[in-house]
Coordinates of C-alpha atoms and ligand atoms in Angstrom, one line a residue:
X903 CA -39.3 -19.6 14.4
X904 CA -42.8 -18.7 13.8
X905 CA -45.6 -20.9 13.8
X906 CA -47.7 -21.1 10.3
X907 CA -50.9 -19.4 10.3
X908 CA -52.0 -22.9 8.0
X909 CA -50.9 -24.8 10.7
X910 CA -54.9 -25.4 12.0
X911 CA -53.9 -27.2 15.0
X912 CA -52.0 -24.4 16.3
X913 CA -53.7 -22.3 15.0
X914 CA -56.6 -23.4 16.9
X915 CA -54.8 -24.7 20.4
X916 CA -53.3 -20.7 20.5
X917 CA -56.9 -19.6 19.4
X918 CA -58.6 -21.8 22.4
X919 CA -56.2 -20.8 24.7
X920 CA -57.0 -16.9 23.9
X921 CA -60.7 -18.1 24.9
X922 CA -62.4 -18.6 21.5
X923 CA -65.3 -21.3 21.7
X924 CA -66.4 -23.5 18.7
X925 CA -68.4 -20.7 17.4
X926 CA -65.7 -18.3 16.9
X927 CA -63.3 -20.1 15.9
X928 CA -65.8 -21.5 13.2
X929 CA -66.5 -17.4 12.2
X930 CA -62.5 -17.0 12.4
X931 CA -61.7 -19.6 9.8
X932 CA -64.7 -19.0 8.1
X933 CA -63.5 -15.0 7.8
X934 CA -59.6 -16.3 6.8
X935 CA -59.8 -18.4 4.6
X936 CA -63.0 -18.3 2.9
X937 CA -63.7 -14.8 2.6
X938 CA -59.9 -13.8 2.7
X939 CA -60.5 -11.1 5.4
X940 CA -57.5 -9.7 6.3
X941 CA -55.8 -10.1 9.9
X942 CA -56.8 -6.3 10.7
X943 CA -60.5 -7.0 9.9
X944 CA -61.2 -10.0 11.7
X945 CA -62.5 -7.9 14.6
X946 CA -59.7 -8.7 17.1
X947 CA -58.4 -5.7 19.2
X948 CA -54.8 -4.3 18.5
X949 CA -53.0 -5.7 21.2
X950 CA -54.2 -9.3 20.0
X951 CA -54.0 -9.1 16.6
X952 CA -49.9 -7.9 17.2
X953 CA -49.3 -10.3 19.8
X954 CA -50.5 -12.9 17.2
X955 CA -48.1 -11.7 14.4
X956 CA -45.6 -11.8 16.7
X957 CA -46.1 -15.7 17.2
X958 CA -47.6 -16.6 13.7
X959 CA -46.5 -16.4 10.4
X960 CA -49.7 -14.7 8.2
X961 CA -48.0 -14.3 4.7
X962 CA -45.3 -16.0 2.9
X963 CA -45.4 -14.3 -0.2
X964 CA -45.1 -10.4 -1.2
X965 CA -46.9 -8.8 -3.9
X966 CA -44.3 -7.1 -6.2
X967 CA -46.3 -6.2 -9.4
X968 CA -49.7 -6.5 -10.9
X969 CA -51.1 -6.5 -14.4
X970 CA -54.7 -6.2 -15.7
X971 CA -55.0 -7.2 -19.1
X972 CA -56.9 -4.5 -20.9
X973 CA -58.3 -7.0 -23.5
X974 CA -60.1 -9.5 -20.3
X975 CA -60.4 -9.9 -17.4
X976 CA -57.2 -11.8 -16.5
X977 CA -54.6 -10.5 -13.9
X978 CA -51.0 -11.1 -13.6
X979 CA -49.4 -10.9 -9.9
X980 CA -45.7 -11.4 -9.3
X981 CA -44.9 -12.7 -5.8
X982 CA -41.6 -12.5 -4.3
X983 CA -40.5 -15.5 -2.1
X984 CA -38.9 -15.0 1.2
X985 CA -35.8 -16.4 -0.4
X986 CA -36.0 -13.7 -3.5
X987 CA -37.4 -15.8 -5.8
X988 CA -40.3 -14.5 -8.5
X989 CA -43.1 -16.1 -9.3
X990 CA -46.6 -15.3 -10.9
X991 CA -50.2 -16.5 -9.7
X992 CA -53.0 -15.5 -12.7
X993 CA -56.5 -14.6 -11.7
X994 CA -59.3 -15.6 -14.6
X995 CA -62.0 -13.7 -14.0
X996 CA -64.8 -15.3 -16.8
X997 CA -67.7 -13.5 -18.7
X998 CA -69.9 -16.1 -17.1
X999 CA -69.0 -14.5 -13.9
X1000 CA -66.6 -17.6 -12.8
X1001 CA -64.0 -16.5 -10.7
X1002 CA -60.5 -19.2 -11.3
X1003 CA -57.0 -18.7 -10.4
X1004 CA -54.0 -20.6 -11.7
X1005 CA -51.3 -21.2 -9.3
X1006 CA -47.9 -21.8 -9.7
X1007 CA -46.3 -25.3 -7.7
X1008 CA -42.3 -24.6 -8.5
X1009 CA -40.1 -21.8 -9.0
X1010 CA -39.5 -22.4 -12.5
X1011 CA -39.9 -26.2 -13.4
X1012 CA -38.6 -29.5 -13.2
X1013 CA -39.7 -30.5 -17.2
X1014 CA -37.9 -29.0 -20.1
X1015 CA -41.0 -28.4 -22.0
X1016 CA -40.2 -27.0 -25.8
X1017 CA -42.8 -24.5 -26.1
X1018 CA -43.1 -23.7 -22.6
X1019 CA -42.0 -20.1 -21.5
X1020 CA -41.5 -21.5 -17.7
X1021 CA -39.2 -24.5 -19.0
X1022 CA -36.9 -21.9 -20.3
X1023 CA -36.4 -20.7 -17.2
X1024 CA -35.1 -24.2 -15.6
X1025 CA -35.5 -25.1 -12.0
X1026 CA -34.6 -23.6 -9.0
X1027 CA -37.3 -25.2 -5.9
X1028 CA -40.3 -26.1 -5.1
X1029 CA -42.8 -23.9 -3.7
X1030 CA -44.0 -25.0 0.2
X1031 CA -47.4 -25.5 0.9
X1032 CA -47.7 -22.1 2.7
X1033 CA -46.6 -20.4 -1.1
X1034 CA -49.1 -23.0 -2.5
X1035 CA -52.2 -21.5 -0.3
X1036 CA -50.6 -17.8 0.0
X1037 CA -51.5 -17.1 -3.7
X1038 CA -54.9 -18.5 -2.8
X1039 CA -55.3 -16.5 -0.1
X1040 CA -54.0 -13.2 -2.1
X1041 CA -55.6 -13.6 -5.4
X1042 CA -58.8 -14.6 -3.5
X1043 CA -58.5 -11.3 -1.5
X1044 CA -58.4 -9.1 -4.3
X1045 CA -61.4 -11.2 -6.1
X1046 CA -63.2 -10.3 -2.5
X1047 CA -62.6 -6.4 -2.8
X1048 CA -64.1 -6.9 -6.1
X1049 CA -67.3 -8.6 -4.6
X1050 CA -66.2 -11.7 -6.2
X1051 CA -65.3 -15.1 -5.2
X1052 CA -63.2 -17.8 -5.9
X1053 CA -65.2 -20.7 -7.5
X1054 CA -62.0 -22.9 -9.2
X1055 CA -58.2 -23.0 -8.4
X1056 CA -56.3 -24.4 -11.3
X1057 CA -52.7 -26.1 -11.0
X1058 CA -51.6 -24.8 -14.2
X1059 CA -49.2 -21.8 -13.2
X1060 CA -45.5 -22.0 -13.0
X1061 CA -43.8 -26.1 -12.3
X1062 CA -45.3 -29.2 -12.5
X1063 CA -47.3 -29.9 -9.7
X1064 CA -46.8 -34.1 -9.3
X1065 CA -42.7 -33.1 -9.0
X1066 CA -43.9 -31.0 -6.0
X1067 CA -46.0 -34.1 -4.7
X1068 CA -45.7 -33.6 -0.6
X1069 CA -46.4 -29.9 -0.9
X1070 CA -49.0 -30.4 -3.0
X1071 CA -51.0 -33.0 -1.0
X1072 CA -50.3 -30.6 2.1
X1073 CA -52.1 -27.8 0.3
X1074 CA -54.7 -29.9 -1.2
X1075 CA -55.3 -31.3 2.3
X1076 CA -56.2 -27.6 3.7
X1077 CA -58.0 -26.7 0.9
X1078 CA -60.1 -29.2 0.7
X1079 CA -60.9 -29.7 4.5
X1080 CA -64.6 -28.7 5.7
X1081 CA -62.8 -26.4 8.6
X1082 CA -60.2 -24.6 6.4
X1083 CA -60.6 -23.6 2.5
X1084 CA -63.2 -26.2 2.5
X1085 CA -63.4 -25.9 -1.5
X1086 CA -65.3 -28.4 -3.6
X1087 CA -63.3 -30.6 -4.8
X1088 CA -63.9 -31.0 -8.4
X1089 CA -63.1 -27.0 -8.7
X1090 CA -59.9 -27.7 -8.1
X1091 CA -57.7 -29.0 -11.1
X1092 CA -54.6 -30.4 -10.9
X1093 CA -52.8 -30.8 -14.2
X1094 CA -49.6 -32.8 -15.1
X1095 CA -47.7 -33.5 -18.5
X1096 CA -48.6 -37.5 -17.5
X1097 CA -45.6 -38.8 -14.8
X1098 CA -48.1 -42.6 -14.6
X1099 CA -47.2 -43.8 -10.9
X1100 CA -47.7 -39.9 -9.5
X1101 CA -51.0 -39.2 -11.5
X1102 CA -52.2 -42.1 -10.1
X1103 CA -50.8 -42.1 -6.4
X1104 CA -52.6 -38.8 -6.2
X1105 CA -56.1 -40.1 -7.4
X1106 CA -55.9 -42.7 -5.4
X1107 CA -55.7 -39.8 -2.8
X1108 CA -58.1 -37.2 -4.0
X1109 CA -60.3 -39.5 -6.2
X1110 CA -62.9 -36.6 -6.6
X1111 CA -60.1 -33.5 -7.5
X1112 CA -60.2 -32.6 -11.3
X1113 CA -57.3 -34.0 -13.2
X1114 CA -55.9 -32.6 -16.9
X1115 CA -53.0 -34.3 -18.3
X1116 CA -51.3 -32.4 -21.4
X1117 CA -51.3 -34.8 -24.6
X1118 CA -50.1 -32.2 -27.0
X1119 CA -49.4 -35.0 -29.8
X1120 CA -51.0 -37.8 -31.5
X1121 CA -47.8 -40.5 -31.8
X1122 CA -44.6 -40.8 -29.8
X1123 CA -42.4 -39.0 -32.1
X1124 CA -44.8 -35.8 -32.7
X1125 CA -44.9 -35.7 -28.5
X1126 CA -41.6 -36.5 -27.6
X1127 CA -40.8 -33.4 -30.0
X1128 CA -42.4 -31.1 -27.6
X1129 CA -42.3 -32.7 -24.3
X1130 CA -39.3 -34.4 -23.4
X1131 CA -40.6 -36.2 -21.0
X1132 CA -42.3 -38.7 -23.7
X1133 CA -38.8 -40.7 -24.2
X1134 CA -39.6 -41.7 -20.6
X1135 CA -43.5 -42.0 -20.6
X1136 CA -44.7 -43.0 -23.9
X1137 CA -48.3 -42.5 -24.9
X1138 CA -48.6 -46.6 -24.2
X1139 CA -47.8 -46.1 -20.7
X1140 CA -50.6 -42.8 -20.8
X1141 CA -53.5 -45.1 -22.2
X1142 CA -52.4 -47.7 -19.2
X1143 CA -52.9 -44.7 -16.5
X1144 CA -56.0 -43.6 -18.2
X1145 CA -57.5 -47.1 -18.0
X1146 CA -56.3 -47.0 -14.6
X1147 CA -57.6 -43.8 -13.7
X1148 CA -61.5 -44.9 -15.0
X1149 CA -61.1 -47.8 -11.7
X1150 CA -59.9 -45.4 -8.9
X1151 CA -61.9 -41.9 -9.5
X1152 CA -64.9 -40.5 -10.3
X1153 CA -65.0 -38.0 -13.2
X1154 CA -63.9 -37.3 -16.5
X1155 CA -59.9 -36.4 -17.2
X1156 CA -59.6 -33.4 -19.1
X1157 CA -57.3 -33.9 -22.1
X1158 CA -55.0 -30.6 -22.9
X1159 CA -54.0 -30.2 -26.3
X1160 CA -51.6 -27.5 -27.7
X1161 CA -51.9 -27.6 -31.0
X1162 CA -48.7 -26.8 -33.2
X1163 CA -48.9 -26.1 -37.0
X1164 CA -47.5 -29.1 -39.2
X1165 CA -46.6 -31.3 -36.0
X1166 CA -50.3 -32.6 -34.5
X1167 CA -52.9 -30.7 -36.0
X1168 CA -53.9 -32.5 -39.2
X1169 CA -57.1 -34.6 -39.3
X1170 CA -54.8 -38.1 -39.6
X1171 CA -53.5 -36.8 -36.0
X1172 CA -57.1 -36.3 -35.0
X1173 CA -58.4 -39.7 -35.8
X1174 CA -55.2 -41.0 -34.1
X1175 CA -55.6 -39.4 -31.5
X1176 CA -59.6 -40.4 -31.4
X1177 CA -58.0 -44.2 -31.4
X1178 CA -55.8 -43.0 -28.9
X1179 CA -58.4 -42.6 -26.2
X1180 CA -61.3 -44.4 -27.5
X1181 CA -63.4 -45.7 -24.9
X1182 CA -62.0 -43.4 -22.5
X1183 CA -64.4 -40.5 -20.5
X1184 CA -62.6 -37.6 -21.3
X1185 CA -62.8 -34.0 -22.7
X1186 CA -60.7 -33.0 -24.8
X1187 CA -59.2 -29.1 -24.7
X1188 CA -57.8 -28.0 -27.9
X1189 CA -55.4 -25.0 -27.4
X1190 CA -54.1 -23.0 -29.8
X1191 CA -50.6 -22.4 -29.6
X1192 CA -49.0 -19.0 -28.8
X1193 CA -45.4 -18.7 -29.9
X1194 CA -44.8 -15.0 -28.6
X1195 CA -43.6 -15.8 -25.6
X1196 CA -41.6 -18.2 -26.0
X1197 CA -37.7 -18.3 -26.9
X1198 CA -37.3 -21.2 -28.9
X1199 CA -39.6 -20.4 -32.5
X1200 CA -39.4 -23.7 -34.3
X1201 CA -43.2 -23.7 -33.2
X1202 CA -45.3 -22.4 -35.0
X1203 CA -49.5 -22.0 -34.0
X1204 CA -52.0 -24.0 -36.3
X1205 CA -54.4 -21.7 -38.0
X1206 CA -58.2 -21.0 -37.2
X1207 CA -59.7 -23.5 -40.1
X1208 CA -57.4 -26.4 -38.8
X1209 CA -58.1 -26.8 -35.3
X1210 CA -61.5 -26.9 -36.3
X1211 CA -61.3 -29.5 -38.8
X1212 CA -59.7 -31.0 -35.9
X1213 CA -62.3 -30.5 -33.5
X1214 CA -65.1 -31.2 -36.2
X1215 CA -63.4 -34.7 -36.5
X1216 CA -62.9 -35.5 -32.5
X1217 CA -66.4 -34.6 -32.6
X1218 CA -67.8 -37.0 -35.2
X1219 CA -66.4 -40.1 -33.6
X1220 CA -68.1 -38.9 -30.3
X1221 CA -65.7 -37.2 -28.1
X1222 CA -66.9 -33.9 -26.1
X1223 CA -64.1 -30.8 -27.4
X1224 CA -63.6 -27.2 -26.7
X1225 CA -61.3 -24.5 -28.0
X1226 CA -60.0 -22.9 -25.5
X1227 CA -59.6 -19.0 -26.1
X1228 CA -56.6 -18.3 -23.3
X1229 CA -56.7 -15.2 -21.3
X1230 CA -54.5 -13.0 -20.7
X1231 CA -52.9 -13.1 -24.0
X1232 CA -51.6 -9.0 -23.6
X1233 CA -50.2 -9.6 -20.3
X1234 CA -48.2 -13.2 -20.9
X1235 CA -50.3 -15.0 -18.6
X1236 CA -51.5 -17.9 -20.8
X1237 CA -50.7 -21.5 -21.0
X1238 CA -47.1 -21.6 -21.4
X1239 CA -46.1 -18.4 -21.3
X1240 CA -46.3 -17.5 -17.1
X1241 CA -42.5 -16.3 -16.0
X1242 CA -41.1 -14.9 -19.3
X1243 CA -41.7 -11.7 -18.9
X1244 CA -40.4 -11.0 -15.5
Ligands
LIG1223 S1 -45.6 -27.1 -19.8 FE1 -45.7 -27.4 -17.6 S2 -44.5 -29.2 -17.2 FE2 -43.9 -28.4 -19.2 S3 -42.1 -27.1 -18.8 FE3 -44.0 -25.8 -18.8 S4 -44.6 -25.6 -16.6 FE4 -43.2 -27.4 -16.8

């Protein structure tokens, strides 16, 4: 069996033993996996560079489609596993000139999610670290022919990343490590529907990484509605984690919000959900809902006017909110709707 080419130590003892000094290896990971240069580019002669790929594995995941969106600049790419499986990485690139990318943790997911396009799919594995940092490596390749680079990685793809936790910490380990990926921490977002003892088992971990937990209602009944996963959490056991969260990490948490017409939008759900984290340092992300995707339409989106009397009321009892406008909307690769339409 091959070796992984994200296996650093041997990467580097095979690298060594081929003569590189602490120079070159520095401009050789420095040229993998920061600038995504391709194996053929790194300046090695032929005989090398096939002798390597004879020993090391360099890709785990094949491209089998892409889609631009014509309306932004988000792009849809369909891996193939080695096992056959699909699944899709999304590339944001932002007016600002930010470069993210939202990566996908499972092949399908764990959580049964009502609204959520990947839930419908059910679960079939989790993706290994290799598939975690593969799409990092090919989205940030393409960004790289485009003179871009990769400023954020978001965990909001395809699975639920904390269900995925040992593959996850082995990715986050590379990426974040001054010799590999060396990304800054807080770029990278992790985000979870709220499993307590995980969330927390993770900060304790990687205090500094970003963390988003999905709320998506403002009372037990309205949440455990749309996320199953509420009869076994309850919002009591959320508020505990983000109390315990505020001890162990730096930063704020980012509070995602979906926000479904009749169910948690009104202005009573604001204020509850105001109480809800009052006292907490968080931001709170207010996304509007988009039922096209999605089989099941008992959901329907909140309009315009209400999510900002919403956000107009979150506001006046202090708390920091933004709409988010999803990208991607032509080419199904916002929240919720990643693996419906392949
Ligand atoms: S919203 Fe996230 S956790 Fe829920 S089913 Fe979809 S992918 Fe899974």
């Amino acid at each position: 069996m091959k070796t992984s080419i994200y296996d650093i130590k041997k990467l580097e003892k095979h690298l060594r033993h081929n003569g590189f000094g602490a120079r070159e290896l520095r401009r050789t990971y420095r040229m993998l996996f920061r600038e995504f240069t391709p194996l053929e580019n790194l300046g090695w002669d032929d005989a090398f560079t096939a002798n390597f790929k004879e020993q090391f594995e360099t890709s785990y995941l094949t491209l089998v489609s892409r889609i631009d969106s014509k309306i932004d600049g988000a792009t849809k790419l369909l891996f193939e596993t080695p096992d056959g499986k699909k699944i899709e990485t999304v590339i944001l690139r932002i007016a600002t000139g930010r470069t993210s990318i939202c990566v996908s943790s499972q092949v399908g997911c764990t959580e049964k999610c009502r609204f959520c396009a990947t839930g419908e799919l059910g679960f079939f594995r989790n993706l290994k670290s290799e598939e975690i940092l593969d799409q990092v490596v090919q989205a940030g390749r393409i960004l790289a022919s485009e003179d871009r680079s990769l400023r954020n990685i978001v965990f909001m793809g395809m699975g639920e990343p904390l269900r995925n936790y040992d593959n996850l910490v082995a990715a986050m380990d590379q990426l974040l490590s001054e010799h590999v990926f060396k990304f800054v921490p807080k770029r990278i977002t992790v985000s979870s529907l709220g499993i307590p003892e995980l969330i927390v088992k993770f900060a304790q971990r990687f205090p500094q990484v970003s963390l988003a937990l999905s709320l998506n209602g403002s009372n037990d009944a309205a949440r455990s509605e749309v996320m199953p996963i509420n009869n076994r959490y309850p919002m009591a056991d959320l508020r505990s984690m983000l109390e315990q969260l505020e001890t162990i990490r730096e930063g704020i948490v980012m509070i995602e919000y979906i926000m479904f017409k009749d169910l948690n939008d009104s202005v009573e759900d604001a204020a509850k959900v105001a109480a809800f984290l009052r006292g907490l340092a968080v931001h709170i992300n207010l996304i509007p809902y988009n039922p096209d995707y999605s089989l099941n339409k008992s959901f329907l989106p909140s309009s315009i006017e209400t999510i900002e009397a919403f956000k107009n009321h979150l506001q006046s009892e202090g708390y920091k909110v933004t709409r988010r406008f999803s990208l991607g909307q032509d080419i199904a690769a916002a929240c919720g709707q990643l693996a419906n339409k392949s």
